Short mmCIF file of C-alpha atoms and ligand atoms in Angstrom, two decimals:
data_model
loop_
_atom_site.label_atom_id
_atom_site.label_comp_id
_atom_site.label_asym_id
_atom_site.label_seq_id
_atom_site.Cartn_x
_atom_site.Cartn_y
_atom_site.Cartn_z
CA MET A 1415 -64.50 -104.18 -63.60
CA SER A 1416 -66.54 -107.57 -64.78
CA GLU A 1417 -66.00 -110.82 -63.79
CA LYS A 1418 -62.65 -112.24 -64.23
CA ILE A 1419 -63.71 -115.17 -67.03
CA PRO A 1420 -62.20 -118.75 -66.77
CA LYS A 1421 -59.39 -119.30 -68.24
CA ILE A 1422 -57.51 -123.12 -68.56
CA LEU A 1423 -53.30 -123.20 -69.62
CA VAL A 1424 -52.77 -125.82 -72.53
CA PHE A 1425 -49.25 -126.53 -71.81
CA ASP A 1426 -47.22 -127.42 -75.39
CA PHE A 1427 -45.02 -129.77 -75.05
CA GLY A 1428 -44.05 -129.51 -78.70
CA ALA A 1429 -47.23 -131.35 -80.26
CA GLN A 1430 -49.37 -129.65 -83.13
CA TYR A 1431 -51.95 -130.56 -81.05
CA ALA A 1432 -51.29 -128.50 -78.18
CA GLN A 1433 -53.20 -125.86 -80.92
CA LEU A 1434 -55.93 -128.39 -81.94
CA ILE A 1435 -56.46 -128.38 -77.97
CA ALA A 1436 -56.69 -124.80 -77.29
CA ARG A 1437 -59.63 -124.71 -80.33
CA ARG A 1438 -61.39 -127.29 -78.84
CA VAL A 1439 -62.04 -125.97 -75.57
CA ARG A 1440 -62.55 -122.92 -76.64
CA GLU A 1441 -64.86 -124.42 -78.77
CA ALA A 1442 -66.51 -125.79 -76.32
CA ASN A 1443 -67.34 -122.64 -74.64
CA VAL A 1444 -64.03 -121.50 -72.42
CA TYR A 1445 -61.14 -119.18 -72.91
CA SER A 1446 -57.68 -120.85 -73.36
CA GLU A 1447 -54.76 -120.70 -74.15
CA ILE A 1448 -51.48 -121.86 -75.19
CA VAL A 1449 -47.85 -121.16 -72.24
CA SER A 1450 -44.65 -122.79 -71.98
CA HIS A 1451 -44.40 -126.11 -70.17
CA GLU A 1452 -41.66 -124.22 -68.16
CA LEU A 1453 -43.86 -121.84 -66.24
CA SER A 1454 -43.21 -121.52 -62.14
CA VAL A 1455 -46.15 -122.95 -59.86
CA GLU A 1456 -45.23 -118.84 -59.08
CA GLN A 1457 -46.14 -118.07 -62.92
CA VAL A 1458 -49.53 -120.59 -62.98
CA GLN A 1459 -50.73 -119.16 -59.65
CA GLU A 1460 -50.74 -115.25 -60.75
CA ILE A 1461 -52.44 -116.59 -63.79
CA GLY A 1462 -54.97 -117.95 -61.95
CA PRO A 1463 -56.55 -121.23 -64.05
CA SER A 1464 -58.96 -122.66 -63.67
CA GLY A 1465 -57.51 -125.20 -65.28
CA ILE A 1466 -54.69 -127.07 -67.26
CA ILE A 1467 -54.80 -129.57 -69.64
CA LEU A 1468 -50.66 -131.35 -70.22
CA SER A 1469 -50.95 -131.60 -73.89
CA GLY A 1470 -48.77 -134.50 -76.64
CA GLY A 1471 -45.50 -134.40 -77.15
CA PRO A 1472 -43.42 -135.95 -79.69
CA LYS A 1473 -40.90 -136.87 -76.89
CA SER A 1474 -40.76 -140.32 -74.31
CA VAL A 1475 -41.25 -138.90 -70.51
CA ARG A 1476 -38.55 -141.98 -70.13
CA ILE A 1477 -35.35 -140.70 -71.68
CA ASP A 1478 -32.72 -137.67 -69.86
CA GLY A 1479 -34.08 -134.10 -70.91
CA ALA A 1480 -37.64 -134.60 -71.62
CA PRO A 1481 -40.10 -131.86 -71.31
CA THR A 1482 -41.61 -131.66 -68.16
CA ILE A 1483 -43.48 -129.49 -65.32
CA ASP A 1484 -43.13 -127.89 -62.08
CA SER A 1485 -44.41 -130.33 -59.91
CA ARG A 1486 -45.70 -128.19 -57.12
CA ILE A 1487 -48.45 -127.78 -59.50
CA TYR A 1488 -50.13 -130.52 -58.73
CA GLU A 1489 -50.31 -129.61 -55.53
CA LEU A 1490 -51.96 -126.57 -55.64
CA ASN A 1491 -55.61 -128.66 -56.55
CA ILE A 1492 -55.73 -126.56 -59.54
CA PRO A 1493 -58.18 -129.87 -62.09
CA ILE A 1494 -55.46 -131.35 -65.40
CA LEU A 1495 -56.19 -133.59 -67.25
CA GLY A 1496 -52.85 -134.91 -69.33
CA ILE A 1497 -53.55 -136.41 -72.95
CA CYS A 1498 -51.19 -138.65 -74.02
CA TYR A 1499 -47.39 -137.53 -72.73
CA GLY A 1500 -49.05 -134.90 -70.68
CA ALA A 1501 -51.00 -138.46 -69.25
CA GLN A 1502 -48.09 -140.39 -68.55
CA LEU A 1503 -46.04 -136.70 -67.63
CA ILE A 1504 -48.28 -137.64 -64.06
CA ALA A 1505 -47.98 -141.06 -64.68
CA GLN A 1506 -43.84 -140.80 -63.70
CA GLN A 1507 -43.86 -137.41 -61.66
CA LEU A 1508 -46.57 -138.53 -59.07
CA GLY A 1509 -45.84 -142.69 -58.78
CA GLY A 1510 -46.58 -144.35 -61.34
CA THR A 1511 -44.70 -146.26 -63.81
CA VAL A 1512 -44.36 -144.95 -67.59
CA SER A 1513 -43.03 -148.90 -69.76
CA GLN A 1514 -43.12 -149.65 -73.31
CA PHE A 1515 -45.48 -152.25 -73.55
CA ASP A 1516 -46.32 -154.42 -76.32
CA ALA A 1517 -46.39 -151.84 -79.48
CA GLY A 1518 -47.67 -148.88 -79.35
CA GLU A 1519 -50.81 -148.01 -80.54
CA TYR A 1520 -51.75 -145.54 -83.71
CA GLY A 1521 -54.48 -144.75 -85.07
CA ARG A 1522 -58.20 -145.47 -84.82
CA THR A 1523 -58.45 -147.82 -81.00
CA THR A 1524 -61.23 -149.47 -79.08
CA LEU A 1525 -61.39 -148.20 -75.36
CA SER A 1526 -63.27 -150.08 -73.21
CA VAL A 1527 -64.22 -148.29 -70.02
CA THR A 1528 -64.97 -150.08 -67.16
CA GLY A 1529 -65.95 -146.39 -64.40
CA GLY A 1530 -65.03 -143.69 -63.73
CA GLU A 1531 -66.81 -140.10 -63.83
CA LEU A 1532 -64.42 -137.88 -66.52
CA LEU A 1533 -66.59 -141.36 -69.30
CA ALA A 1534 -69.02 -141.17 -67.01
CA GLY A 1535 -72.35 -141.58 -69.48
CA GLN A 1536 -70.45 -142.85 -72.31
CA PRO A 1537 -70.42 -145.68 -73.82
CA LYS A 1538 -68.40 -148.79 -72.08
CA GLU A 1539 -66.61 -149.47 -75.77
CA GLN A 1540 -65.96 -147.03 -78.16
CA ASP A 1541 -63.09 -145.73 -81.28
CA VAL A 1542 -60.09 -143.56 -80.02
CA TRP A 1543 -57.51 -142.23 -81.72
CA MET A 1544 -54.23 -143.06 -80.33
CA SER A 1545 -50.46 -142.47 -81.14
CA HIS A 1546 -47.89 -143.60 -78.76
CA PHE A 1547 -45.34 -145.92 -78.50
CA ASP A 1548 -45.12 -145.28 -74.32
CA CYS A 1549 -47.57 -146.16 -72.07
CA VAL A 1550 -48.99 -146.03 -69.09
CA THR A 1551 -48.31 -149.81 -66.74
CA ALA A 1552 -48.77 -148.50 -63.38
CA ALA A 1553 -51.10 -145.49 -62.35
CA PRO A 1554 -49.67 -143.76 -58.88
CA ASP A 1555 -50.82 -144.45 -55.31
CA GLY A 1556 -54.20 -142.37 -55.28
CA PHE A 1557 -55.21 -142.84 -58.81
CA THR A 1558 -57.81 -145.36 -59.82
CA ILE A 1559 -57.43 -147.18 -64.20
CA THR A 1560 -60.96 -146.52 -65.62
CA ALA A 1561 -60.22 -147.51 -68.96
CA SER A 1562 -58.27 -149.63 -71.69
CA THR A 1563 -57.34 -150.46 -74.77
CA GLN A 1564 -55.22 -153.35 -75.67
CA ASN A 1565 -51.77 -152.54 -75.79
CA ALA A 1566 -52.13 -149.33 -72.84
CA PRO A 1567 -53.61 -151.48 -69.54
CA ALA A 1568 -54.17 -147.81 -68.05
CA ALA A 1569 -55.54 -145.49 -71.21
CA VAL A 1570 -57.64 -143.71 -68.42
CA PHE A 1571 -56.57 -142.64 -65.27
CA GLU A 1572 -57.80 -140.38 -62.87
CA SER A 1573 -58.60 -139.17 -58.51
CA ASN A 1574 -59.45 -136.21 -57.65
CA HIS A 1575 -58.76 -132.99 -59.59
CA ILE A 1576 -56.36 -135.00 -62.01
CA HIS A 1577 -57.84 -136.81 -64.65
CA ALA A 1578 -55.20 -138.70 -67.25
CA VAL A 1579 -56.18 -139.63 -71.02
CA GLN A 1580 -53.72 -141.90 -73.41
CA TYR A 1581 -56.13 -141.15 -76.45
CA HIS A 1582 -56.27 -137.55 -78.14
CA PRO A 1583 -60.14 -136.70 -76.91
CA GLU A 1584 -59.36 -133.45 -79.31
CA VAL A 1585 -58.72 -134.88 -82.79
CA SER A 1586 -62.08 -135.76 -84.76
CA HIS A 1587 -61.25 -139.06 -84.71
CA THR A 1588 -61.88 -139.97 -81.67
CA GLU A 1589 -65.83 -140.56 -81.05
CA TYR A 1590 -66.68 -139.34 -77.70
CA GLY A 1591 -63.34 -136.44 -77.73
CA GLN A 1592 -65.35 -132.84 -77.31
CA LYS A 1593 -67.74 -134.71 -75.27
CA THR A 1594 -64.88 -136.12 -72.57
CA ILE A 1595 -63.68 -132.33 -72.56
CA GLU A 1596 -66.93 -130.59 -72.19
CA ARG A 1597 -67.27 -133.72 -69.20
CA TRP A 1598 -64.10 -132.61 -67.94
CA LEU A 1599 -64.80 -129.00 -67.83
CA ASP A 1600 -67.72 -129.97 -65.92
CA ILE A 1601 -66.53 -131.98 -63.08
CA SER A 1602 -63.63 -129.38 -62.74
CA GLY A 1603 -66.47 -126.71 -61.83
CA VAL A 1604 -65.29 -123.92 -65.41
CA ARG A 1605 -68.27 -121.91 -66.22
CA ARG A 1606 -68.92 -122.96 -70.16
CA THR A 1607 -69.69 -119.05 -70.78
CA TRP A 1608 -67.45 -117.78 -73.29
CA THR A 1609 -68.43 -117.20 -76.31
CA MET A 1610 -68.19 -114.75 -79.63
CA ALA A 1611 -70.43 -111.96 -78.36
CA ASN A 1612 -68.37 -111.89 -74.51
CA ILE A 1613 -64.84 -111.57 -77.11
CA ILE A 1614 -66.79 -109.11 -79.19
CA ASP A 1615 -67.83 -107.11 -75.40
CA GLU A 1616 -64.77 -107.46 -73.84
CA GLN A 1617 -62.27 -106.15 -77.43
CA VAL A 1618 -64.78 -103.18 -77.33
CA ALA A 1619 -63.99 -102.59 -73.47
CA ALA A 1620 -59.49 -102.86 -73.96
CA ILE A 1621 -59.66 -100.73 -77.66
CA ARG A 1622 -61.97 -97.91 -75.99
CA GLN A 1623 -59.38 -98.23 -72.71
CA GLN A 1624 -56.51 -98.64 -74.99
CA VAL A 1625 -57.23 -95.69 -78.07
CA GLY A 1626 -59.38 -92.84 -75.75
CA THR A 1627 -60.03 -90.23 -77.16
CA ARG A 1628 -57.29 -90.58 -79.66
CA ARG A 1629 -57.28 -91.69 -83.01
CA ALA A 1630 -56.69 -95.04 -85.20
CA ILE A 1631 -55.86 -95.69 -88.54
CA CYS A 1632 -55.92 -99.52 -89.67
CA GLY A 1633 -54.84 -101.16 -93.30
CA LEU A 1634 -57.50 -102.29 -95.40
CA SER A 1635 -56.31 -105.48 -97.96
CA GLY A 1636 -60.01 -107.18 -98.40
CA GLY A 1637 -58.89 -109.94 -96.81
CA VAL A 1638 -60.30 -111.70 -93.50
CA ASP A 1639 -58.23 -110.39 -90.97
CA SER A 1640 -58.02 -106.46 -91.46
CA ALA A 1641 -61.74 -105.86 -92.06
CA VAL A 1642 -62.65 -108.05 -88.88
CA ALA A 1643 -60.50 -105.96 -87.29
CA ALA A 1644 -61.38 -102.90 -88.16
CA ALA A 1645 -65.10 -104.13 -87.91
CA LEU A 1646 -64.24 -104.11 -84.35
CA VAL A 1647 -62.50 -101.48 -83.62
CA HIS A 1648 -64.97 -99.37 -85.41
CA LYS A 1649 -67.64 -100.60 -82.56
CA ALA A 1650 -65.30 -98.91 -80.25
CA ILE A 1651 -64.38 -96.30 -81.19
CA GLY A 1652 -66.82 -94.78 -84.66
CA SER A 1653 -65.49 -92.22 -85.98
CA GLN A 1654 -61.55 -92.02 -84.45
CA LEU A 1655 -60.83 -94.81 -87.23
CA THR A 1656 -59.96 -94.00 -90.64
CA CYS A 1657 -58.99 -97.24 -92.19
CA VAL A 1658 -56.84 -96.55 -96.14
CA PHE A 1659 -57.38 -98.78 -98.21
CA VAL A 1660 -54.31 -98.91 -101.48
CA ASP A 1661 -56.05 -100.52 -104.63
CA THR A 1662 -53.34 -101.89 -106.54
CA GLY A 1663 -55.72 -102.81 -109.29
CA LEU A 1664 -53.89 -106.24 -108.93
CA MET A 1665 -56.76 -107.42 -106.91
CA ARG A 1666 -58.69 -110.47 -108.12
CA LYS A 1667 -62.93 -109.54 -110.04
CA ASN A 1668 -64.72 -106.78 -108.71
CA GLU A 1669 -62.68 -107.28 -104.95
CA GLY A 1670 -62.10 -103.66 -104.75
CA GLU A 1671 -65.30 -101.82 -105.87
CA GLN A 1672 -66.50 -104.46 -102.12
CA VAL A 1673 -64.50 -103.01 -99.88
CA VAL A 1674 -66.18 -99.76 -101.15
CA GLU A 1675 -68.56 -101.06 -100.32
CA THR A 1676 -68.42 -103.48 -97.51
CA PHE A 1677 -66.55 -100.25 -95.52
CA GLN A 1678 -67.69 -97.62 -96.51
CA LYS A 1679 -71.01 -97.84 -97.50
CA THR A 1680 -72.96 -100.59 -95.50
CA GLN A 1681 -70.11 -100.30 -92.37
CA GLY A 1682 -70.36 -96.33 -92.26
CA ILE A 1683 -66.23 -96.46 -91.53
CA GLU A 1684 -64.59 -93.79 -92.70
CA LEU A 1685 -62.29 -94.90 -95.61
CA ILE A 1686 -59.85 -92.97 -97.67
CA HIS A 1687 -59.49 -95.65 -101.16
CA VAL A 1688 -56.25 -94.86 -102.32
CA ARG A 1689 -56.57 -95.80 -106.24
CA ALA A 1690 -52.51 -96.43 -107.13
CA GLU A 1691 -53.47 -98.29 -110.07
CA GLU A 1692 -51.75 -95.61 -111.96
CA GLU A 1693 -48.94 -95.74 -110.00
CA PHE A 1694 -48.36 -99.47 -109.50
CA PHE A 1695 -48.33 -100.20 -113.23
CA HIS A 1696 -45.76 -98.03 -113.34
CA LYS A 1697 -43.37 -99.08 -111.40
CA LEU A 1698 -43.84 -102.59 -112.80
CA LYS A 1699 -42.96 -101.53 -116.10
CA ASP A 1700 -40.30 -103.80 -117.10
CA ILE A 1701 -40.32 -106.28 -114.44
CA THR A 1702 -39.63 -109.85 -115.25
CA GLU A 1703 -37.75 -111.50 -112.13
CA PRO A 1704 -40.27 -111.93 -108.88
CA GLU A 1705 -38.16 -111.34 -106.41
CA ALA A 1706 -37.66 -107.78 -107.88
CA LYS A 1707 -41.64 -107.65 -108.81
CA ARG A 1708 -42.16 -108.28 -104.88
CA LYS A 1709 -40.18 -106.19 -103.64
CA ALA A 1710 -41.13 -103.31 -105.67
CA ILE A 1711 -45.15 -104.21 -105.03
CA GLY A 1712 -44.46 -104.23 -101.42
CA GLU A 1713 -42.30 -100.95 -101.58
CA LEU A 1714 -44.34 -98.78 -103.11
CA PHE A 1715 -47.30 -100.31 -101.24
CA ILE A 1716 -45.11 -98.52 -98.27
CA ARG A 1717 -45.05 -95.77 -99.63
CA ILE A 1718 -48.49 -94.54 -100.72
CA PHE A 1719 -49.83 -96.02 -97.47
CA GLU A 1720 -47.43 -93.43 -95.55
CA ARG A 1721 -48.41 -90.84 -97.53
CA ALA A 1722 -52.21 -91.42 -97.00
CA SER A 1723 -52.29 -91.77 -93.50
CA GLY A 1724 -49.37 -88.85 -92.92
CA GLY A 1725 -52.44 -87.15 -93.79
CA ILE A 1726 -54.78 -87.80 -90.85
CA GLU A 1727 -54.64 -85.03 -88.05
CA ASP A 1728 -53.21 -87.28 -84.49
CA ALA A 1729 -53.52 -90.34 -85.49
CA HIS A 1730 -52.03 -92.22 -82.51
CA PHE A 1731 -52.31 -96.10 -82.95
CA LEU A 1732 -52.50 -98.80 -86.18
CA VAL A 1733 -54.87 -101.50 -86.15
CA GLN A 1734 -53.35 -104.62 -87.10
CA GLY A 1735 -55.37 -108.38 -87.77
CA THR A 1736 -52.01 -110.15 -85.98
CA LEU A 1737 -53.85 -113.84 -84.86
CA TYR A 1738 -52.94 -116.46 -82.09
CA PRO A 1739 -51.96 -118.50 -84.04
CA ASP A 1740 -48.95 -115.64 -85.93
CA ILE A 1741 -48.39 -115.60 -81.87
CA ILE A 1742 -47.70 -118.65 -81.23
CA GLU A 1743 -45.58 -119.20 -83.99
CA SER A 1744 -42.78 -116.93 -82.87
CA GLY A 1745 -43.19 -117.22 -79.30
CA SER A 1746 -43.16 -120.73 -78.24
CA GLN A 1747 -40.52 -122.49 -78.10
CA HIS A 1748 -41.90 -125.84 -79.16
CA ALA A 1749 -44.05 -125.36 -82.22
CA ALA A 1750 -42.63 -127.74 -84.61
CA THR A 1751 -42.91 -124.89 -88.06
CA ILE A 1752 -42.07 -121.25 -88.23
CA LYS A 1753 -43.62 -118.77 -90.64
CA SER A 1754 -41.34 -117.33 -92.50
CA HIS A 1755 -42.11 -115.80 -95.87
CA HIS A 1756 -41.33 -112.05 -96.03
CA ASN A 1757 -45.11 -110.67 -95.92
CA VAL A 1758 -44.76 -108.13 -99.18
CA GLY A 1759 -47.90 -106.11 -98.20
CA GLY A 1760 -47.42 -105.47 -95.17
CA LEU A 1761 -46.36 -102.50 -93.16
CA PRO A 1762 -42.60 -101.46 -91.08
CA GLU A 1763 -41.88 -102.35 -88.35
CA ASP A 1764 -40.55 -98.29 -87.53
CA MET A 1765 -44.03 -97.43 -87.91
CA GLU A 1766 -44.32 -94.65 -85.47
CA PHE A 1767 -48.01 -95.73 -84.29
CA GLU A 1768 -48.54 -98.08 -81.33
CA LEU A 1769 -50.55 -101.40 -81.84
CA VAL A 1770 -54.25 -102.29 -81.16
CA GLU A 1771 -54.33 -105.87 -82.34
CA PRO A 1772 -57.60 -107.39 -81.17
CA LEU A 1773 -57.33 -110.05 -82.44
CA ARG A 1774 -54.90 -111.51 -80.84
CA SER A 1775 -56.19 -114.66 -78.86
CA LEU A 1776 -58.92 -115.47 -81.11
CA PHE A 1777 -57.39 -118.81 -84.53
CA LYS A 1778 -58.62 -118.22 -88.25
CA ASP A 1779 -62.70 -119.47 -87.71
CA GLU A 1780 -63.24 -118.21 -84.25
CA VAL A 1781 -61.86 -114.45 -86.67
CA ARG A 1782 -64.34 -115.33 -88.83
CA LEU A 1783 -67.33 -115.74 -86.12
CA VAL A 1784 -66.93 -113.13 -84.83
CA GLY A 1785 -66.81 -110.99 -88.51
CA LYS A 1786 -70.01 -112.83 -89.16
CA GLU A 1787 -71.49 -111.15 -86.12
CA LEU A 1788 -70.44 -107.65 -86.50
CA GLY A 1789 -72.55 -107.98 -89.67
CA LEU A 1790 -69.47 -108.48 -92.45
CA PRO A 1791 -70.50 -110.16 -95.80
CA ASP A 1792 -69.42 -114.01 -96.48
CA GLU A 1793 -67.76 -112.95 -99.46
CA ILE A 1794 -64.94 -110.87 -96.45
CA VAL A 1795 -65.50 -113.64 -93.62
CA TYR A 1796 -64.81 -117.00 -95.49
CA ARG A 1797 -61.94 -115.60 -98.09
CA GLN A 1798 -59.72 -117.78 -99.29
CA PRO A 1799 -55.64 -116.31 -98.36
CA PHE A 1800 -54.56 -114.00 -100.88
CA PRO A 1801 -51.32 -112.61 -101.59
CA GLY A 1802 -49.49 -109.16 -100.09
CA PRO A 1803 -48.28 -108.71 -104.14
CA GLY A 1804 -51.90 -110.08 -105.50
CA LEU A 1805 -52.37 -110.46 -108.98
CA GLY A 1806 -48.56 -109.47 -109.12
CA VAL A 1807 -47.40 -112.47 -108.27
CA ARG A 1808 -49.39 -114.31 -110.24
CA ILE A 1809 -48.99 -113.01 -113.96
CA ILE A 1810 -45.80 -114.68 -115.17
CA GLY A 1811 -43.37 -111.96 -116.58
CA GLU A 1812 -44.00 -107.74 -116.58
CA VAL A 1813 -47.34 -107.03 -115.35
CA THR A 1814 -49.63 -104.93 -117.64
CA PRO A 1815 -53.82 -104.12 -117.19
CA ASP A 1816 -54.04 -106.36 -120.58
CA LYS A 1817 -52.24 -108.91 -118.60
CA VAL A 1818 -54.29 -108.33 -115.24
CA ALA A 1819 -57.87 -107.72 -117.74
CA ILE A 1820 -57.41 -110.93 -118.84
CA LEU A 1821 -56.53 -112.28 -115.83
CA GLN A 1822 -59.41 -110.95 -113.53
CA GLU A 1823 -61.62 -113.01 -115.93
CA ALA A 1824 -60.09 -116.06 -116.22
CA ASP A 1825 -59.87 -116.35 -112.20
CA PHE A 1826 -63.28 -114.77 -111.54
CA ILE A 1827 -64.60 -118.34 -113.46
CA VAL A 1828 -62.57 -120.48 -111.58
CA ARG A 1829 -63.53 -119.01 -108.93
CA ASP A 1830 -67.72 -119.06 -109.48
CA GLU A 1831 -67.30 -122.46 -110.53
CA LEU A 1832 -66.09 -124.00 -107.47
CA GLU A 1833 -68.64 -122.49 -106.04
CA LYS A 1834 -70.94 -123.03 -108.15
CA ALA A 1835 -70.28 -126.72 -107.27
CA GLY A 1836 -70.02 -125.94 -103.70
CA LEU A 1837 -66.45 -126.55 -103.16
CA ASP A 1838 -64.89 -123.03 -102.14
CA ARG A 1839 -65.65 -123.37 -98.72
CA GLU A 1840 -63.41 -127.04 -99.22
CA ILE A 1841 -60.33 -125.27 -100.61
CA TRP A 1842 -57.85 -123.61 -99.13
CA GLN A 1843 -56.84 -121.34 -102.58
CA SER A 1844 -57.73 -122.16 -105.69
CA PHE A 1845 -56.90 -119.15 -108.39
CA ALA A 1846 -56.02 -118.66 -112.50
CA VAL A 1847 -52.52 -118.12 -113.25
CA LEU A 1848 -51.71 -116.47 -116.75
CA PRO A 1849 -47.58 -117.15 -117.78
CA ASP A 1850 -45.82 -115.39 -120.09
CA ILE A 1851 -46.15 -117.84 -123.08
CA ARG A 1852 -48.01 -118.17 -125.91
CA SER A 1853 -49.27 -121.50 -127.70
CA VAL A 1854 -51.66 -122.11 -131.01
CA GLY A 1855 -55.09 -123.40 -131.25
CA VAL A 1856 -57.74 -123.42 -133.40
CA MET A 1857 -62.25 -121.53 -132.91
CA GLY A 1858 -63.47 -121.52 -135.29
CA ASP A 1859 -61.72 -122.10 -138.68
CA GLU A 1860 -59.05 -119.51 -137.34
CA ARG A 1861 -56.32 -120.13 -136.59
CA THR A 1862 -55.67 -118.95 -132.69
CA TYR A 1863 -52.15 -117.81 -131.07
CA GLY A 1864 -52.97 -116.78 -127.37
CA TYR A 1865 -52.16 -117.38 -123.67
CA PRO A 1866 -52.87 -120.45 -121.76
CA CYS A 1867 -54.56 -120.27 -118.28
CA ILE A 1868 -53.15 -122.23 -115.85
CA ILE A 1869 -55.90 -123.25 -112.77
CA ARG A 1870 -54.20 -123.88 -109.78
CA ALA A 1871 -56.37 -124.83 -106.98
CA VAL A 1872 -54.57 -126.72 -103.26
CA THR A 1873 -55.79 -128.20 -99.85
CA SER A 1874 -53.80 -127.34 -96.81
CA GLU A 1875 -53.92 -126.72 -93.21
CA ASP A 1876 -52.01 -123.27 -92.55
CA ALA A 1877 -50.16 -123.15 -96.56
CA MET A 1878 -46.99 -124.48 -95.48
CA THR A 1879 -47.39 -128.00 -97.31
CA ALA A 1880 -50.67 -128.03 -99.26
CA ASP A 1881 -52.10 -130.71 -102.13
CA TRP A 1882 -53.50 -130.13 -105.27
CA ALA A 1883 -56.83 -130.58 -104.39
CA ARG A 1884 -59.32 -133.07 -106.97
CA ILE A 1885 -61.55 -131.10 -108.66
CA PRO A 1886 -64.59 -133.21 -110.25
CA TYR A 1887 -63.57 -133.48 -113.61
CA ASP A 1888 -66.32 -132.24 -115.21
CA VAL A 1889 -65.99 -128.96 -112.40
CA LEU A 1890 -62.75 -128.72 -114.91
CA GLU A 1891 -64.31 -129.31 -118.22
CA SER A 1892 -66.46 -126.22 -117.65
CA MET A 1893 -63.70 -124.01 -115.91
CA SER A 1894 -62.28 -124.16 -119.11
CA SER A 1895 -64.44 -124.27 -121.30
CA ARG A 1896 -66.29 -121.37 -119.97
CA ILE A 1897 -62.34 -119.38 -119.60
CA ILE A 1898 -62.35 -120.16 -123.09
CA ASN A 1899 -65.06 -118.58 -124.66
CA GLU A 1900 -65.77 -115.83 -122.60
CA VAL A 1901 -62.15 -114.30 -122.12
CA GLU A 1902 -60.73 -113.13 -124.76
CA GLY A 1903 -56.47 -113.73 -124.94
CA ILE A 1904 -57.03 -117.66 -123.21
CA ASN A 1905 -57.15 -119.79 -125.82
CA ARG A 1906 -55.43 -123.53 -123.76
CA VAL A 1907 -56.27 -123.98 -120.22
CA ALA A 1908 -54.00 -126.18 -117.70
CA TYR A 1909 -54.16 -127.85 -113.86
CA ASP A 1910 -50.90 -128.03 -111.91
CA ILE A 1911 -51.12 -130.98 -110.51
CA THR A 1912 -47.92 -130.42 -108.00
CA SER A 1913 -47.51 -130.30 -104.13
CA LYS A 1914 -45.80 -127.90 -102.16
CA PRO A 1915 -43.38 -128.97 -101.33
CA PRO A 1916 -41.95 -129.90 -103.65
CA GLY A 1917 -43.77 -126.49 -105.72
CA THR A 1918 -44.42 -123.44 -103.36
CA ILE A 1919 -48.79 -122.22 -103.80
CA GLU A 1920 -48.15 -119.36 -106.26
CA TRP A 1921 -46.32 -119.37 -109.43
CA GLU A 1922 -44.06 -116.76 -107.73
P1 LIG B 19 -46.65 -119.98 -101.71
O1 LIG B 19 -46.71 -119.57 -102.69
O2 LIG B 19 -45.08 -119.71 -100.60
O3 LIG B 19 -47.48 -119.12 -100.02
O4 LIG B 19 -46.50 -121.79 -101.44
C1 LIG B 19 -47.82 -119.24 -98.63
C2 LIG B 19 -48.79 -118.95 -98.56
O5 LIG B 19 -49.01 -117.00 -98.67
C3 LIG B 19 -49.29 -116.76 -99.27
N1 LIG B 19 -48.38 -115.57 -99.99
C4 LIG B 19 -48.32 -114.38 -99.19
N2 LIG B 19 -48.79 -113.64 -98.31
N3 LIG B 19 -48.13 -111.77 -98.30
C5 LIG B 19 -48.96 -112.42 -98.17
O6 LIG B 19 -49.50 -111.13 -97.24
C6 LIG B 19 -46.54 -112.90 -99.19
O7 LIG B 19 -46.35 -111.31 -99.62
C7 LIG B 19 -47.02 -113.59 -99.74
N4 LIG B 19 -46.52 -114.15 -100.31
C8 LIG B 19 -47.40 -115.16 -100.65
C9 LIG B 19 -49.69 -117.73 -99.87
O8 LIG B 19 -50.63 -117.21 -100.71
C10 LIG B 19 -50.10 -118.88 -99.63
O9 LIG B 19 -51.27 -119.27 -99.01
#
């Protein structure tokens, strides 16, 4: 077995910051995981982390029932970094004082550094990001206060193996935040060697061990997660993997061809390409109600997938592109938001396969890096999220081959113009929608009666909330004039300026 890789545990106190902290640690090339703050000292010893970070949290340590940690953990001699709530908890549990000072601090604040090892080599005055109403007014015995701000007299305090910062080093607004996290890892003696190449090697070994000489199948959707999972499993077990790609006919222009090109031709993966367009169009005939449409697409997808995979002999494993945030969201009792929308285009849980989930410890941006390292093209690696039912939920009313063809062309222009403007990676999702109405227009001397097309482009962090993207007018103008000139059947273009909530990202 290879040498144990260093691991940092981030104790979660319910802030959305825990994920960000774990990501920052990983960016510093150290593997990190989010765990419940309720972990006992025995559980911590069993995991054997190289360090522990206590995250921020929305509660006050001064109220009854505020989340805390097993205080024996402080005696383990494992390096600990407390951040915001975590810093206050250290003060409170080790005999310092936490109180409400003159006022809280929110946003950009000037930190004055007076010494210490955590901030050694950093400017004496620097901008940090604060978000607190309580603060530490006296550090515990044995600790030295090494930095302060106007309303946080003990903004940083430290002892031998415990460091505490009131501000948020994990947010990008904190000038030397990442440096501080790296410095903490270095002074804690943590080897910073975790890279994408390591992840690939580790996963390849784990997949080989799990699968042995048996066969695995993987459903490709055209999305990043299933693509990277498939490429990784293929690297591990080669021809023991068969991928199944059900082409619903509801993908964006050229995407179906690209899946085949990338996986079959470039990666050399055995691929069953099921051309199921006709079946889908037949099934969708006369269905106009959004939920009925989703259900019809989802059911047919599963039926076709089962049919195709049933023909693969000895398939024992199913590869899935589950990511770390999916696991934290369903596992952490303190996570603020839980995504619940039904994943149409997904597979049922009762399929009789053992799961292979090689991405379950990775964040989305790490998955992209792994994909790049495995040689997948940018078009796949940087692809926007795409709903399982595809263009089916972007065509209002009945889905017909003609409407799909119109929408694919209009949608392609939206993508193309955004890419030309260099905006495609800043935008979370951008696409065209085809409503079920027509309006009058005039082109040349002719009266037209065609469909409008609605452009939808949103910025978002996680699809739970979203804002409409402020695309420059000239980019919108090029989209509009190209769509009207190039796409037969569309004679009007509108831009959707609804945020989520109250709107949703998709139209159905
Ligand atoms: P809404 O429209 O609810 O969408 O704001 C939120 C995010 O989810 C995507 N979406 C889906 N993804 N299967 C999926 O895999 C689905 O059935 C589905 N419906 C919506 C949507 O594109 C957005 O990113």
